[in-house]
């Protein structure tokens, strides 16, 4: 995960995760908007499982614990408030 842009209002992170790997339980300190560029993953958000695929977008509320299970090599941009962090549990 690397930051590709930030200003005083928001920041953009690029995420790249190989297929078969997971991003463990975590949450962001602001709302996060995921824009999927390539691949497939399952976003486990509470009791809901959401399929993410190239061209899809998903909003994740601030503080909401979630897990990302990558099905196929996954690339996405994440847009969050400036100063927001991703905290792993």
PDB file of C-alpha atoms in Angstrom:
ATOM      1  CA  UNK A   1       0.000   0.000   0.000  1.00  0.00           C
ATOM      2  CA  UNK A   2       1.480   3.355  -0.952  1.00  0.00           C
ATOM      3  CA  UNK A   3       0.235   6.923  -0.951  1.00  0.00           C
ATOM      4  CA  UNK A   4       0.144   8.431  -4.441  1.00  0.00           C
ATOM      5  CA  UNK A   5      -1.479  11.789  -3.641  1.00  0.00           C
ATOM      6  CA  UNK A   6      -2.502  13.961  -0.703  1.00  0.00           C
ATOM      7  CA  UNK A   7      -3.606  17.501  -0.037  1.00  0.00           C
ATOM      8  CA  UNK A   8      -5.340  19.219   2.881  1.00  0.00           C
ATOM      9  CA  UNK A   9      -8.688  17.485   2.158  1.00  0.00           C
ATOM     10  CA  UNK A  10      -7.982  13.909   1.068  1.00  0.00           C
ATOM     11  CA  UNK A  11      -5.376  11.261   0.299  1.00  0.00           C
ATOM     12  CA  UNK A  12      -5.219   8.496  -2.298  1.00  0.00           C
ATOM     13  CA  UNK A  13      -3.558   5.134  -1.690  1.00  0.00           C
ATOM     14  CA  UNK A  14      -2.720   2.446  -4.257  1.00  0.00           C
ATOM     15  CA  UNK A  15      -3.169  -1.132  -3.072  1.00  0.00           C
ATOM     16  CA  UNK A  16      -1.807  -4.201  -4.841  1.00  0.00           C
ATOM     17  CA  UNK A  17      -2.340  -7.683  -3.351  1.00  0.00           C
ATOM     18  CA  UNK A  18      -1.608 -11.027  -5.054  1.00  0.00           C
ATOM     19  CA  UNK A  19      -4.423 -13.538  -5.511  1.00  0.00           C
ATOM     20  CA  UNK A  20      -4.883 -15.956  -2.623  1.00  0.00           C
ATOM     21  CA  UNK A  21      -3.722 -13.491   0.027  1.00  0.00           C
ATOM     22  CA  UNK A  22      -5.780 -11.595   2.599  1.00  0.00           C
ATOM     23  CA  UNK A  23      -5.672  -8.153   4.140  1.00  0.00           C
ATOM     24  CA  UNK A  24      -6.342  -8.917   7.819  1.00  0.00           C
ATOM     25  CA  UNK A  25      -9.003  -7.254   9.936  1.00  0.00           C
ATOM     26  CA  UNK A  26      -8.602  -3.474   9.910  1.00  0.00           C
ATOM     27  CA  UNK A  27     -10.497  -0.188   9.868  1.00  0.00           C
ATOM     28  CA  UNK A  28      -9.909   3.357   8.630  1.00  0.00           C
ATOM     29  CA  UNK A  29     -10.205   6.473  10.758  1.00  0.00           C
ATOM     30  CA  UNK A  30     -12.377   8.120   8.064  1.00  0.00           C
ATOM     31  CA  UNK A  31     -14.813   6.928   5.442  1.00  0.00           C
ATOM     32  CA  UNK A  32     -12.914   5.118   2.690  1.00  0.00           C
ATOM     33  CA  UNK A  33     -13.907   4.765  -0.958  1.00  0.00           C
ATOM     34  CA  UNK A  34     -12.431   1.805  -2.831  1.00  0.00           C
ATOM     35  CA  UNK A  35     -12.155   1.921  -6.630  1.00  0.00           C
ATOM     36  CA  UNK A  36     -11.136  -1.454  -8.060  1.00  0.00           C
ATOM     37  CA  UNK A  37      -8.806  -1.304 -11.056  1.00  0.00           C
ATOM     38  CA  UNK A  38      -8.018  -5.021 -11.547  1.00  0.00           C
ATOM     39  CA  UNK A  39      -8.782  -8.414 -10.072  1.00  0.00           C
ATOM     40  CA  UNK A  40     -11.352  -9.799  -7.679  1.00  0.00           C
ATOM     41  CA  UNK A  41     -11.764  -9.852  -3.920  1.00  0.00           C
ATOM     42  CA  UNK A  42     -14.349 -10.450  -1.232  1.00  0.00           C
ATOM     43  CA  UNK A  43     -14.874  -7.642   1.248  1.00  0.00           C
ATOM     44  CA  UNK A  44     -16.154  -8.995   4.553  1.00  0.00           C
ATOM     45  CA  UNK A  45     -17.873  -6.087   6.252  1.00  0.00           C
ATOM     46  CA  UNK A  46     -19.653  -7.200   9.425  1.00  0.00           C
ATOM     47  CA  UNK A  47     -22.147  -9.921   8.460  1.00  0.00           C
ATOM     48  CA  UNK A  48     -22.074  -8.895   4.790  1.00  0.00           C
ATOM     49  CA  UNK A  49     -19.766 -10.231   2.055  1.00  0.00           C
ATOM     50  CA  UNK A  50     -19.386  -7.933  -0.953  1.00  0.00           C
ATOM     51  CA  UNK A  51     -17.794  -9.013  -4.221  1.00  0.00           C
ATOM     52  CA  UNK A  52     -15.300  -6.500  -5.595  1.00  0.00           C
ATOM     53  CA  UNK A  53     -14.145  -6.687  -9.229  1.00  0.00           C
ATOM     54  CA  UNK A  54     -12.517  -4.472 -11.855  1.00  0.00           C
ATOM     55  CA  UNK A  55     -14.658  -1.353 -12.344  1.00  0.00           C
ATOM     56  CA  UNK A  56     -16.573  -1.666  -9.067  1.00  0.00           C
ATOM     57  CA  UNK A  57     -16.560   0.843  -6.215  1.00  0.00           C
ATOM     58  CA  UNK A  58     -17.400   0.478  -2.546  1.00  0.00           C
ATOM     59  CA  UNK A  59     -17.774   2.901   0.355  1.00  0.00           C
ATOM     60  CA  UNK A  60     -16.597   1.698   3.760  1.00  0.00           C
ATOM     61  CA  UNK A  61     -17.761   3.710   6.781  1.00  0.00           C
ATOM     62  CA  UNK A  62     -15.242   5.150   9.218  1.00  0.00           C
ATOM     63  CA  UNK A  63     -14.326   2.730  11.996  1.00  0.00           C
ATOM     64  CA  UNK A  64     -16.012  -0.283  10.331  1.00  0.00           C
ATOM     65  CA  UNK A  65     -13.901  -3.422  10.839  1.00  0.00           C
ATOM     66  CA  UNK A  66     -13.407  -5.406   7.624  1.00  0.00           C
ATOM     67  CA  UNK A  67     -11.298  -8.083   5.947  1.00  0.00           C
ATOM     68  CA  UNK A  68     -10.299  -8.326   2.277  1.00  0.00           C
ATOM     69  CA  UNK A  69      -9.910 -11.829   0.777  1.00  0.00           C
ATOM     70  CA  UNK A  70      -8.220 -11.601  -2.615  1.00  0.00           C
ATOM     71  CA  UNK A  71      -9.459 -14.082  -5.218  1.00  0.00           C
ATOM     72  CA  UNK A  72      -7.398 -12.837  -8.222  1.00  0.00           C
ATOM     73  CA  UNK A  73      -4.479 -10.365  -8.309  1.00  0.00           C
ATOM     74  CA  UNK A  74      -6.061  -7.186  -6.964  1.00  0.00           C
ATOM     75  CA  UNK A  75      -5.283  -3.523  -7.610  1.00  0.00           C
ATOM     76  CA  UNK A  76      -7.337  -0.632  -6.250  1.00  0.00           C
ATOM     77  CA  UNK A  77      -7.248   3.022  -5.245  1.00  0.00           C
ATOM     78  CA  UNK A  78      -8.507   4.057  -1.836  1.00  0.00           C
ATOM     79  CA  UNK A  79      -9.655   7.628  -1.224  1.00  0.00           C
ATOM     80  CA  UNK A  80      -9.809   8.855   2.385  1.00  0.00           C
ATOM     81  CA  UNK A  81      -9.744  12.125   4.331  1.00  0.00           C
ATOM     82  CA  UNK A  82      -6.378  13.842   4.741  1.00  0.00           C
ATOM     83  CA  UNK A  83      -4.672  12.530   7.853  1.00  0.00           C
ATOM     84  CA  UNK A  84      -6.800   9.367   7.963  1.00  0.00           C
ATOM     85  CA  UNK A  85      -5.042   6.136   8.867  1.00  0.00           C
ATOM     86  CA  UNK A  86      -5.659   2.444   8.401  1.00  0.00           C
ATOM     87  CA  UNK A  87      -5.378   0.603  11.712  1.00  0.00           C
ATOM     88  CA  UNK A  88      -4.813  -3.171  11.768  1.00  0.00           C
ATOM     89  CA  UNK A  89      -6.298  -5.027  14.716  1.00  0.00           C
TER      90      UNK A  89
END
